[in-house]
Coordinates of C-alpha atoms and ligand atoms in Angstrom, one line a residue:
Chain G
M1 CA 37.8 -26.2 26.6
N2 CA 35.9 -27.7 23.7
P3 CA 37.1 -24.2 21.8
N4 CA 34.3 -25.3 18.9
I5 CA 32.1 -24.8 21.8
N6 CA 31.2 -21.9 19.8
T7 CA 29.7 -23.7 17.2
A8 CA 27.4 -25.8 18.4
T9 CA 25.1 -22.3 19.8
A10 CA 26.3 -19.9 16.5
T11 CA 23.3 -19.0 14.4
P12 CA 22.8 -20.7 11.2
A13 CA 24.3 -19.8 7.7
S14 CA 22.7 -16.6 7.1
F15 CA 20.7 -17.4 3.6
E16 CA 21.5 -15.4 0.2
V17 CA 19.8 -14.3 -2.2
D18 CA 20.7 -15.3 -5.3
P19 CA 22.7 -12.4 -6.9
T20 CA 21.7 -13.0 -10.5
L21 CA 17.6 -13.0 -10.2
P22 CA 16.1 -9.7 -11.4
G23 CA 15.5 -6.2 -9.0
V24 CA 13.2 -4.4 -9.3
S25 CA 13.4 -2.5 -12.6
F26 CA 11.5 0.5 -14.2
F27 CA 9.5 -1.7 -17.6
G28 CA 8.6 -4.0 -14.6
T29 CA 7.7 -1.4 -12.8
V30 CA 5.7 -0.1 -15.8
R31 CA 3.9 -3.3 -17.0
S32 CA 3.0 -4.2 -13.5
E33 CA 1.0 -0.4 -13.4
L34 CA -0.2 -1.3 -16.8
A35 CA -2.3 -4.3 -15.4
K36 CA -3.5 -2.3 -12.7
L37 CA -5.1 0.1 -14.7
R38 CA -6.6 -2.5 -17.1
A39 CA -8.0 -4.6 -13.9
L40 CA -9.6 -1.0 -12.9
R41 CA -13.0 -1.3 -14.4
T42 CA -13.0 3.0 -14.3
S43 CA -10.6 2.6 -16.5
W44 CA -12.6 0.7 -18.9
W45 CA -15.6 2.7 -18.6
L46 CA -14.2 6.1 -18.6
S47 CA -11.9 5.1 -21.5
A48 CA -15.3 4.1 -23.8
I49 CA -17.5 6.5 -22.8
T50 CA -14.8 8.8 -23.7
V51 CA -15.0 7.1 -27.3
G52 CA -18.2 6.2 -27.5
L53 CA -18.9 10.3 -26.9
G54 CA -16.4 11.6 -28.7
A55 CA -18.0 9.1 -31.3
F56 CA -21.4 9.9 -31.1
I57 CA -21.0 13.9 -31.6
A58 CA -18.4 13.2 -35.0
G59 CA -21.7 12.4 -36.8
A60 CA -24.0 13.8 -34.9
V61 CA -22.1 17.2 -35.9
A62 CA -21.3 15.8 -39.7
F63 CA -24.6 14.8 -40.2
S64 CA -26.2 18.9 -39.2
F65 CA -23.8 20.1 -41.5
R66 CA -24.7 17.4 -43.9
Y67 CA -28.4 18.9 -43.0
F68 CA -28.1 22.4 -43.4
M69 CA -25.8 22.5 -46.6
S70 CA -28.4 20.6 -48.5
N71 CA -30.4 23.4 -46.9
D72 CA -28.6 26.1 -47.9
P73 CA -25.6 26.1 -51.0
D74 CA -24.5 29.0 -49.6
I75 CA -22.9 27.4 -46.4
T76 CA -19.7 26.6 -46.5
M77 CA -16.6 25.3 -44.8
D78 CA -13.5 23.7 -45.9
A79 CA -12.0 20.6 -44.4
L80 CA -9.9 21.8 -41.4
E81 CA -13.2 23.9 -40.5
L82 CA -14.5 21.0 -40.2
A83 CA -11.8 18.2 -39.8
V84 CA -11.8 20.6 -36.2
Q85 CA -15.5 20.5 -35.8
G86 CA -15.3 16.5 -35.8
Q87 CA -13.3 16.1 -32.9
A88 CA -15.2 18.3 -30.8
G89 CA -15.4 15.2 -28.3
G90 CA -11.6 15.9 -27.4
Y91 CA -14.0 18.3 -24.8
F92 CA -15.5 16.1 -22.9
A93 CA -12.2 13.3 -23.5
M94 CA -10.4 15.9 -21.3
I95 CA -12.5 15.4 -17.8
L96 CA -13.2 12.4 -18.7
I97 CA -10.0 11.1 -19.3
G98 CA -8.6 13.2 -16.8
S99 CA -10.5 12.2 -13.9
L100 CA -9.3 9.0 -14.8
G101 CA -6.1 10.3 -14.0
V102 CA -7.3 11.6 -10.6
V103 CA -8.9 7.8 -10.0
A104 CA -5.8 5.6 -10.9
V105 CA -3.0 7.3 -8.4
T106 CA -6.4 7.5 -5.7
T107 CA -8.1 4.3 -6.0
E108 CA -4.5 3.3 -4.3
Y109 CA -4.4 5.4 -1.8
S110 CA -8.5 4.4 -0.4
T111 CA -7.9 1.1 -1.1
G112 CA -4.8 0.7 0.2
A113 CA -3.3 -0.5 -2.2
I114 CA -0.3 1.4 -2.3
R115 CA 0.9 0.0 0.7
S116 CA 1.6 -2.8 -1.2
S117 CA 2.8 -1.1 -4.2
L118 CA 5.5 0.4 -1.9
T119 CA 7.1 -2.4 -0.2
A120 CA 7.5 -4.1 -3.8
V121 CA 8.4 -0.8 -5.7
P122 CA 9.7 1.5 -2.8
Q123 CA 11.5 4.0 -4.9
R124 CA 9.5 6.1 -4.8
P125 CA 10.7 8.1 -7.9
L126 CA 10.8 5.1 -9.9
L127 CA 7.0 3.9 -8.6
L128 CA 6.1 7.5 -9.7
S129 CA 6.8 7.8 -13.2
A130 CA 6.2 4.1 -13.8
K131 CA 2.8 5.3 -12.6
A132 CA 2.8 8.4 -15.3
L133 CA 4.3 6.2 -18.1
A134 CA 2.0 3.7 -17.6
L135 CA -1.0 5.8 -17.4
A136 CA 0.4 8.1 -20.5
L137 CA 0.2 5.0 -22.9
W138 CA -3.2 4.2 -21.9
T139 CA -4.5 7.9 -22.7
A140 CA -2.2 7.4 -26.1
A141 CA -4.3 4.7 -27.0
V142 CA -7.9 6.0 -26.1
A143 CA -6.5 9.4 -27.2
V144 CA -6.3 7.9 -30.9
A145 CA -8.8 5.6 -30.6
L146 CA -11.1 8.7 -30.5
I147 CA -9.5 11.3 -33.0
L148 CA -9.6 8.2 -35.9
V149 CA -12.8 7.2 -34.4
S150 CA -14.2 11.5 -34.9
H151 CA -12.0 11.9 -38.0
L152 CA -14.0 8.5 -39.9
L153 CA -17.0 9.3 -38.7
T154 CA -16.8 12.7 -40.0
S155 CA -15.6 12.0 -42.8
L156 CA -17.8 9.6 -44.2
I157 CA -21.0 11.3 -43.1
A158 CA -20.2 14.9 -44.8
E159 CA -18.6 16.6 -47.4
P160 CA -15.4 18.2 -47.7
L161 CA -13.3 16.1 -45.0
G162 CA -11.7 13.2 -46.7
L163 CA -10.5 10.1 -45.1
A164 CA -7.5 11.0 -46.9
D165 CA -7.6 14.1 -45.2
I166 CA -5.2 13.2 -42.2
A167 CA -2.5 13.4 -43.9
D168 CA -2.7 17.1 -44.5
P169 CA -0.5 19.2 -42.3
E170 CA -2.7 21.4 -40.5
I171 CA -5.2 18.7 -40.3
A172 CA -2.7 16.3 -38.6
G173 CA -1.5 18.7 -36.5
L174 CA -4.5 20.0 -35.5
Y175 CA -5.6 16.0 -34.4
L176 CA -2.3 16.3 -32.9
S177 CA -2.9 19.1 -30.6
T178 CA -6.0 17.4 -29.9
F179 CA -3.8 14.2 -28.7
A180 CA -1.4 16.6 -27.1
S181 CA -4.2 18.7 -24.9
I182 CA -5.7 14.8 -23.3
L183 CA -3.0 13.8 -22.8
L184 CA -1.3 16.6 -20.9
T185 CA -5.0 17.0 -18.9
A186 CA -4.6 13.0 -18.2
L187 CA -1.1 14.1 -16.6
L188 CA -3.3 17.0 -15.2
G189 CA -4.8 14.6 -13.0
F190 CA -2.6 12.0 -12.7
A191 CA -1.1 15.4 -10.6
L192 CA -3.9 16.6 -8.3
G193 CA -4.2 12.9 -7.4
V194 CA -0.8 12.4 -6.4
L195 CA -1.5 16.2 -4.9
L196 CA -4.9 14.8 -3.2
R197 CA -4.9 11.5 -2.4
S198 CA -9.1 11.3 -3.0
S199 CA -10.5 10.9 -5.8
A200 CA -13.5 13.6 -4.9
G201 CA -10.5 15.9 -4.1
G202 CA -9.2 16.0 -7.5
I203 CA -11.4 15.3 -9.9
V204 CA -13.3 18.6 -8.5
V205 CA -10.2 21.0 -8.7
L206 CA -9.9 18.9 -12.4
A207 CA -13.2 20.5 -13.2
V208 CA -12.8 23.8 -11.7
I209 CA -10.0 24.2 -13.4
M210 CA -10.8 23.1 -16.7
F211 CA -15.1 25.1 -16.3
V212 CA -15.0 26.8 -13.0
F213 CA -11.8 29.3 -13.9
Q214 CA -13.3 30.5 -17.4
I215 CA -16.7 31.9 -16.7
V216 CA -15.7 33.4 -13.4
L217 CA -12.5 35.2 -14.9
N218 CA -14.5 36.4 -17.9
I219 CA -17.8 37.6 -15.9
L220 CA -14.9 38.9 -14.3
Y221 CA -13.2 40.7 -17.7
G222 CA -16.4 41.8 -18.5
V223 CA -17.5 43.9 -15.5
T224 CA -13.5 45.0 -15.2
Q225 CA -14.4 46.4 -18.8
G226 CA -11.5 44.7 -19.4
A227 CA -9.0 45.0 -17.0
A228 CA -5.1 44.6 -17.8
W229 CA -4.3 42.2 -15.4
V230 CA -7.4 40.2 -15.8
E231 CA -6.9 40.2 -19.9
I232 CA -3.7 38.1 -18.5
L233 CA -5.4 35.9 -16.4
V234 CA -7.2 35.2 -18.7
R235 CA -5.2 34.5 -21.4
V236 CA -3.1 32.2 -19.2
E237 CA -5.9 30.2 -18.7
F238 CA -6.3 26.1 -18.9
M239 CA -9.2 26.3 -21.5
H240 CA -7.8 29.4 -22.8
L241 CA -5.0 27.4 -23.6
V242 CA -5.9 24.6 -25.0
D243 CA -8.3 26.7 -27.2
N244 CA -5.5 29.0 -28.5
L245 CA -4.0 25.2 -28.7
T246 CA -6.0 22.8 -30.4
N247 CA -8.0 25.4 -32.7
P248 CA -6.3 27.0 -35.9
F249 CA -9.1 30.1 -35.7
A250 CA -9.3 30.8 -32.3
G251 CA -7.3 34.3 -33.0
E252 CA -10.6 35.1 -35.6
Y253 CA -13.6 35.1 -32.7
G254 CA -11.6 35.2 -29.0
S255 CA -11.9 38.8 -27.4
V256 CA -8.6 38.0 -26.4
P257 CA -5.7 37.6 -27.9
A258 CA -4.7 34.1 -29.3
W259 CA -1.5 32.6 -28.9
E260 CA 0.6 30.7 -31.8
P261 CA 0.0 26.8 -30.8
W262 CA 3.7 26.5 -30.0
Q263 CA 3.1 29.6 -26.9
A264 CA -0.3 27.9 -25.5
G265 CA 1.2 24.2 -25.9
I266 CA 4.1 25.7 -23.7
G267 CA 1.8 26.7 -21.6
L268 CA 0.4 23.8 -20.7
V269 CA 3.3 21.8 -20.0
I270 CA 3.9 24.7 -17.3
W271 CA -0.1 24.0 -16.2
V272 CA 1.1 20.2 -15.9
A273 CA 4.1 20.3 -14.5
V274 CA 3.6 22.6 -11.6
P275 CA 1.7 20.3 -10.0
L276 CA 3.6 17.1 -11.0
V277 CA 6.8 18.4 -9.5
V278 CA 5.1 19.8 -6.4
G279 CA 3.2 16.2 -6.5
A280 CA 6.6 13.9 -7.0
I281 CA 8.5 15.7 -4.0
S282 CA 5.6 15.5 -1.6
F283 CA 4.9 11.5 -2.6
S284 CA 9.1 11.1 -1.8
R285 CA 8.6 12.2 0.9
R286 CA 5.9 11.8 2.9
D287 CA 4.9 9.1 5.1
S288 CA 1.9 5.8 3.5
Chain N
M1 CA 19.8 -8.3 9.6
I2 CA 17.7 -5.6 11.0
T3 CA 19.6 -2.8 12.8
A4 CA 18.2 -0.3 14.3
E5 CA 19.9 2.8 15.3
N6 CA 18.6 5.1 17.7
L7 CA 15.1 5.5 16.2
H8 CA 12.6 7.8 16.7
K9 CA 9.0 8.5 15.2
R10 CA 6.8 11.3 15.4
Y11 CA 3.8 11.9 14.4
G12 CA 2.5 15.8 15.2
S13 CA 3.1 16.3 19.3
K14 CA 2.8 12.3 19.9
T15 CA 5.7 9.9 19.8
A16 CA 5.3 6.8 19.2
V17 CA 8.6 5.1 18.7
D18 CA 10.7 6.7 20.9
G19 CA 14.6 6.5 20.6
I20 CA 14.9 2.3 20.2
S21 CA 17.9 0.7 19.0
F22 CA 18.3 -3.2 18.8
Q23 CA 20.0 -5.1 16.1
L24 CA 18.1 -8.8 15.1
P25 CA 20.4 -11.7 13.4
P26 CA 19.2 -13.9 11.0
G27 CA 18.7 -18.1 11.7
K28 CA 16.0 -16.4 13.8
V29 CA 12.2 -15.8 14.6
T30 CA 13.1 -12.6 16.8
G31 CA 8.8 -11.7 18.0
F32 CA 7.9 -8.4 18.9
L33 CA 5.4 -7.5 22.1
G34 CA 3.7 -4.9 23.1
P35 CA 0.6 -3.6 24.1
N36 CA -1.6 -1.8 21.8
G37 CA -0.5 1.5 20.6
S38 CA 3.2 0.5 21.8
G39 CA 5.0 1.3 18.2
K40 CA 5.2 -2.1 16.9
S41 CA 3.6 -1.3 13.3
T42 CA 5.5 1.8 13.3
T43 CA 8.9 0.5 13.9
M44 CA 7.2 -2.3 10.7
R45 CA 6.6 0.8 8.4
M46 CA 9.6 2.4 8.8
A47 CA 11.5 -0.6 8.4
V48 CA 10.8 -1.2 5.0
G49 CA 10.7 2.7 4.5
L50 CA 6.7 3.0 4.2
D51 CA 7.0 5.8 6.9
R52 CA 9.9 7.8 7.8
P53 CA 11.9 8.0 11.1
S54 CA 11.6 11.5 12.7
S55 CA 15.4 10.6 13.4
G56 CA 17.9 7.7 13.9
T57 CA 17.7 4.5 10.4
I58 CA 16.5 1.5 10.3
T59 CA 18.2 -0.7 8.2
I60 CA 18.2 -3.7 6.6
D61 CA 21.9 -5.1 5.7
G62 CA 22.8 -2.7 6.3
K63 CA 21.5 -0.6 3.5
P64 CA 17.8 1.7 3.9
F65 CA 15.5 -0.4 2.0
A66 CA 14.5 1.7 -0.2
Q67 CA 17.9 1.4 -1.3
H68 CA 18.2 -2.5 -2.6
R69 CA 17.9 -3.3 -5.8
A70 CA 15.2 -6.4 -5.5
P71 CA 13.1 -5.7 -2.4
L72 CA 11.2 -7.8 -2.8
R73 CA 13.7 -10.7 -2.5
T74 CA 15.3 -8.4 0.2
V75 CA 12.4 -8.2 2.5
G76 CA 8.7 -10.1 2.3
A77 CA 6.1 -8.1 4.5
V78 CA 3.6 -8.0 6.0
L79 CA 1.9 -5.0 7.5
D80 CA -1.4 -4.8 6.9
A81 CA -3.7 -7.2 5.0
G82 CA -5.3 -5.0 4.1
A83 CA -2.9 -2.9 1.4
T84 CA -4.7 -4.3 -2.1
H85 CA -7.0 -3.7 -4.4
P86 CA -10.8 -5.0 -4.0
G87 CA -11.9 -5.3 -7.2
R88 CA -9.1 -7.2 -8.2
T89 CA -8.0 -11.6 -8.4
G90 CA -6.0 -12.3 -5.3
R91 CA -4.1 -14.5 -8.5
A92 CA -3.8 -10.1 -10.3
H93 CA -2.5 -8.3 -7.1
L94 CA 0.2 -11.0 -7.0
R95 CA 0.8 -10.5 -10.7
V96 CA 1.0 -7.3 -10.1
L97 CA 3.7 -7.3 -7.7
A98 CA 5.7 -10.2 -9.5
A99 CA 5.8 -8.3 -12.4
T100 CA 7.6 -5.2 -10.6
H101 CA 10.6 -7.4 -10.2
G102 CA 10.7 -10.5 -13.2
I103 CA 9.1 -12.6 -11.2
S104 CA 7.3 -15.6 -12.5
H105 CA 4.1 -16.6 -13.3
R106 CA 4.7 -20.3 -12.1
R107 CA 6.1 -18.9 -8.5
V108 CA 2.8 -17.1 -8.1
E109 CA 1.1 -20.1 -8.9
Q110 CA 3.7 -21.5 -5.7
V111 CA 3.2 -18.8 -3.8
I112 CA -1.0 -19.7 -4.1
E113 CA -0.8 -23.2 -3.8
L114 CA 2.0 -22.9 -0.5
T115 CA -0.2 -19.9 1.6
G116 CA -3.4 -22.6 0.6
L117 CA -5.1 -19.8 -1.0
G118 CA -6.0 -22.9 -4.0
E119 CA -9.6 -22.1 -5.6
A120 CA -9.4 -18.6 -3.8
A121 CA -7.2 -16.8 -5.9
R122 CA -9.9 -16.7 -8.9
K123 CA -11.6 -14.8 -6.5
R124 CA -12.2 -10.6 -6.5
I125 CA -10.9 -9.5 -3.5
K126 CA -13.4 -7.6 -1.7
G127 CA -14.9 -11.3 -0.9
Y128 CA -12.1 -12.5 1.1
S129 CA -12.7 -13.5 4.9
L130 CA -9.9 -11.5 7.0
G131 CA -8.0 -15.4 7.4
M132 CA -7.8 -15.3 3.7
N133 CA -7.0 -11.5 3.2
Q134 CA -4.3 -12.3 5.8
R135 CA -2.4 -15.8 3.6
L136 CA -2.5 -13.9 0.6
G137 CA -0.6 -11.6 2.5
I138 CA 1.7 -14.2 3.2
A139 CA 2.2 -15.5 -0.3
A140 CA 2.4 -11.7 -1.5
A141 CA 5.4 -11.1 0.9
L142 CA 7.0 -14.5 0.1
L143 CA 7.2 -13.9 -3.8
G144 CA 10.0 -12.8 -4.1
D145 CA 11.9 -15.9 -1.5
P146 CA 13.4 -13.0 0.7
A147 CA 16.0 -12.6 2.7
V148 CA 14.4 -11.5 6.1
L149 CA 10.5 -11.0 6.8
I150 CA 8.5 -9.1 8.6
F151 CA 5.0 -10.0 9.8
D152 CA 3.1 -7.8 12.2
E153 CA 0.5 -10.1 13.5
P154 CA 0.5 -12.9 10.9
V155 CA -2.3 -15.3 13.4
N156 CA -4.6 -12.2 12.9
G157 CA -8.0 -13.7 11.9
L158 CA -5.8 -17.7 10.6
D159 CA -8.0 -20.7 11.7
P160 CA -6.1 -23.1 14.2
E161 CA -4.5 -24.7 11.0
G162 CA -3.1 -21.2 9.7
V163 CA -1.6 -20.6 13.0
R164 CA 0.6 -23.6 12.7
W165 CA 1.4 -22.8 9.4
V166 CA 2.6 -19.5 10.5
R167 CA 4.2 -20.6 13.5
G168 CA 5.7 -23.7 11.1
L169 CA 6.3 -21.3 8.3
A170 CA 8.1 -18.6 10.4
R171 CA 10.0 -21.2 12.1
E172 CA 11.0 -23.3 9.0
M173 CA 12.5 -19.4 7.6
A174 CA 14.4 -18.5 10.8
A175 CA 15.8 -22.4 9.8
E176 CA 17.0 -21.5 6.5
G177 CA 18.9 -19.0 7.9
R178 CA 16.4 -15.9 6.9
T179 CA 15.6 -13.1 9.5
V180 CA 11.9 -13.1 10.4
F181 CA 10.3 -10.4 13.0
V182 CA 7.3 -11.5 14.0
S183 CA 4.6 -8.8 16.1
S184 CA 1.8 -10.7 17.9
H185 CA -0.5 -10.1 21.1
L186 CA -0.5 -13.7 21.6
M187 CA 2.4 -14.3 24.2
S188 CA 1.3 -18.0 24.0
E189 CA 1.9 -18.0 20.6
M190 CA 5.4 -16.0 20.6
S191 CA 6.3 -18.8 23.4
Q192 CA 6.2 -21.0 20.4
T193 CA 7.9 -19.7 17.9
A194 CA 10.6 -16.9 18.9
D195 CA 14.2 -18.0 20.1
H196 CA 14.1 -13.6 21.0
L197 CA 12.2 -11.2 22.5
I198 CA 11.7 -7.2 21.9
V199 CA 9.3 -5.7 24.1
L200 CA 8.1 -2.4 23.7
G201 CA 5.9 0.1 26.0
R202 CA 5.0 3.7 24.9
G203 CA 7.6 3.2 22.2
R204 CA 10.7 2.7 24.0
I205 CA 12.4 -1.0 24.6
I206 CA 11.2 -2.3 28.1
A207 CA 13.5 -5.9 27.3
D208 CA 15.6 -7.1 24.6
A209 CA 16.1 -11.0 25.4
P210 CA 16.4 -14.3 24.4
I211 CA 13.1 -16.1 25.2
H212 CA 13.9 -18.5 27.6
E213 CA 16.5 -15.7 29.7
L214 CA 12.3 -14.3 29.8
L215 CA 11.2 -16.8 30.5
E216 CA 13.4 -18.1 33.6
T217 CA 12.9 -14.8 34.6
G218 CA 8.9 -15.2 35.3
E219 CA 7.7 -17.7 38.1
H220 CA 6.4 -20.8 38.0
R221 CA 3.0 -22.4 38.7
V222 CA 2.4 -24.8 39.1
L223 CA -0.8 -26.8 38.9
V224 CA -1.5 -29.6 42.2
R225 CA -3.4 -32.7 42.6
T226 CA -2.9 -35.2 45.7
E227 CA -5.2 -37.0 47.7
Q228 CA -3.2 -35.3 51.6
V229 CA -4.1 -31.8 50.8
A230 CA -3.6 -30.3 53.6
E231 CA 0.6 -32.1 55.0
L232 CA 1.5 -30.9 51.4
A233 CA -0.1 -28.3 51.5
N234 CA 2.0 -27.4 55.2
A235 CA 5.5 -29.1 53.5
L236 CA 5.6 -26.9 50.8
E237 CA 5.1 -24.1 52.5
S238 CA 8.1 -20.9 53.2
S239 CA 8.0 -17.1 52.8
A240 CA 8.8 -17.7 48.7
V241 CA 5.5 -19.6 48.2
S242 CA 2.2 -19.3 47.8
I243 CA -0.7 -21.3 48.0
E244 CA -4.3 -21.4 47.2
H245 CA -6.1 -23.7 47.0
I246 CA -8.8 -24.3 44.5
D247 CA -10.7 -27.8 45.1
A248 CA -10.6 -30.4 47.6
E249 CA -7.4 -31.9 45.7
T250 CA -6.4 -29.5 44.3
L251 CA -3.6 -26.9 45.0
Q252 CA -2.1 -24.0 42.5
V253 CA 1.1 -23.7 43.6
T254 CA 3.8 -20.3 42.7
G255 CA 7.3 -19.6 42.7
L256 CA 8.3 -23.1 43.1
D257 CA 9.3 -25.5 40.7
P258 CA 6.9 -29.0 39.7
R259 CA 10.5 -30.0 40.4
S260 CA 10.7 -29.3 43.9
I261 CA 7.1 -30.3 44.3
G262 CA 7.5 -33.7 43.0
R263 CA 10.4 -34.0 45.7
R264 CA 8.8 -32.0 48.5
A265 CA 5.8 -35.3 48.3
L266 CA 7.7 -37.7 48.6
E267 CA 9.6 -36.9 50.9
I268 CA 6.4 -36.2 53.1
Q269 CA 5.4 -40.3 51.5
A270 CA 2.2 -38.2 49.5
V271 CA 0.0 -39.2 46.5
I272 CA 0.4 -36.6 43.8
H273 CA -2.2 -37.7 40.4
E274 CA -1.6 -34.4 38.7
L275 CA 1.2 -32.2 38.0
T276 CA 1.6 -29.0 35.8
P277 CA 3.6 -26.0 35.5
Q278 CA 0.9 -24.0 34.3
L279 CA 0.8 -22.6 30.7
G280 CA 1.3 -18.5 31.3
T281 CA 3.9 -17.9 32.4
L282 CA 5.4 -15.6 30.0
E283 CA 2.2 -14.0 29.9
D284 CA 3.1 -12.8 33.4
Q285 CA 6.5 -11.6 33.1
Y286 CA 5.3 -9.9 29.9
M287 CA 2.6 -8.0 32.2
K288 CA 4.9 -7.5 34.9
L289 CA 7.0 -5.4 31.4
T290 CA 4.7 -3.8 30.7
G291 CA 2.5 -3.3 33.0
E292 CA 3.5 0.2 33.6
H293 CA 3.5 0.8 30.5
V294 CA 0.1 0.7 28.9
E295 CA -1.3 3.4 27.0
Y296 CA -5.2 2.2 26.7
R297 CA -6.2 -0.3 29.5
S298 CA -9.2 -1.7 29.5
G299 CA -11.7 -0.5 32.4
S300 CA -13.7 -3.4 34.3
I301 CA -16.8 -4.1 32.7
P302 CA -19.7 -2.8 34.5
E303 CA -21.0 -5.7 37.3
E304 CA -24.6 -5.4 35.3
V305 CA -23.3 -6.0 32.0
A306 CA -20.8 -8.9 33.7
Q307 CA -23.7 -11.0 35.2
Ligands
ATP401 N1 -0.4 7.5 10.9 C1 -0.4 8.1 12.2 N2 -0.8 9.2 12.8 C2 -0.5 9.8 14.0 N3 -0.6 9.4 14.8 C3 -0.3 7.6 14.8 C4 0.3 7.0 13.0 N4 0.7 5.9 13.1 C5 0.3 6.2 14.7 N5 0.8 6.9 15.5 C6 0.1 6.2 16.7 O1 1.7 5.6 17.1 C7 1.4 4.9 18.3 C8 1.8 4.1 17.9 O2 1.4 2.8 17.6 P1 1.3 1.9 16.4 O3 0.7 1.2 15.1 O4 2.8 1.6 15.6 O5 0.9 0.2 18.0 P2 1.5 -0.6 17.2 O6 2.2 -1.0 18.8 O7 0.8 -1.2 16.0 O8 -0.4 -1.4 18.3 P3 -0.8 -2.6 18.2 O9 -0.7 -3.8 18.5 O10 -2.7 -2.0 18.4 O11 -1.4 -3.0 15.8 C9 -0.4 5.2 18.6 O12 -0.1 5.6 19.5 C10 -0.8 5.7 17.4 O13 -1.8 6.1 17.5
MG402 MG1 0.3 -3.0 15.1

């Protein structure tokens, strides 16, 4: 017998992947996710509307303030108060960019693209965190643009806010808190998108969190004549915390006691972290 | 190398994959056959970690897919043609995937060229035909020049040129020592592409054998055209052979190979014009194997409709 008979039927040498070639990387995945956001028309629309609306509101606020001032010189507002008014566009930014957070995830599910993404990056925690970081970077850029444009318009149109006041610690702090609340809301939207995998569902729940809770709780607060348990709910409600974080005058007009900004900030982080962690766990486990 | 060990997948009360084990060696094209709903796609999705097994394991080179450091270079998968964002261009889709592994734009252009996407790469995916989508899926699978290829019905929607190209691609990839796993409904396709077949029925393996073994156990069916129909039919007659008269000159003989028929014809001096082994023996074999395992059976068409 020919001892080499087996070589004739043996399978060819197995193909080896060159181990020096780069593997999947977090940085590469973030770049990939940023490219997805850039390629999504919704991102551009929502971001453009956010900045445009913010600019419009800041301009309108500043002009009307100037108009009232010229009619009635007794009206006064200091620079910080005016800056707060000028950032009113931040509220719209939250719902718009929050919706972008939802859509950034859910389009992958509605189109099925998630299956391509997961075969390229099957390490799900890595994929999800890269997605979150890409969204955060995009949101940060939009929020900075919104805040700067609003500041620019408000300070150019109305006294006493000046262009250079952006370096004032109180005003800079105000802008930072607006920035943080937009970023946190984007991540809340993202978490809802991961959990619900439906654009409509995610946006509706986000709107409920942002608008409905507040209205319902305020009615309840009135009906129960300020019951203690309702007061607790009112104080931990999402938009109440946002207001306490971003509005230095929140304590002066609120019906319930205001938190310190740092306390409100922690509250908001919890609001975002809980759905994010639950979403991440479910994302890592479920079938796609 | 793809290894499945006692792999199960249940969706609620529905068992899609019911305890299958197999090992796919590199350097071979393994065909994955089975009727609709028999669990082929589910098995392939589990191989790349899209679905998690209810129990059992499926690994690539000994490790779950997600534990490889370079997944795109380890497995190229075409699981369903629609796994793309329709608003992106084909090129953008490929670049997004390439970015995760630091794969160059040059490689993206290469796979565009290789799969014949060409000009279509500039267009938004929503305008793609089924075949273009399939080509884009294959381009994505080839991006990382992977050691394992998993194709779920890759010829679905392709034109004849495309079908031939995929067949060649699968063979070529296997010849380079890669593991190639292809599911298909077309038995004839498999007989030309695969070295080895795994046949699935209702989530269980009903055959796992080299393709020639499956073919050998299949029955021979030969078309014979002769001037002496009656004489030849008499001469071939035996209990193992069945003969069907197609027309005045033609017989269809089942149960005898062409060589034996030729010899018999020579013995009785019959003139033969044609002796054609009938394709589809694999198909028959497949139908026989899966017959009792089919879940979704076609009803017969009511006669009025059929006419
Ligand atoms: N996500 C899911 N949820 C529930 N059931 C599922 C799911 N995916 C597959 N199934 C069921 O599992 C079974 C196997 O499906 P699978 O898609 O793996 O079959 P297949 O062999 O690929 O069929 P086909 O030839 O039609 O592509 C089917 O009965 C199907 O209905
Ligand atoms: Mg299938």
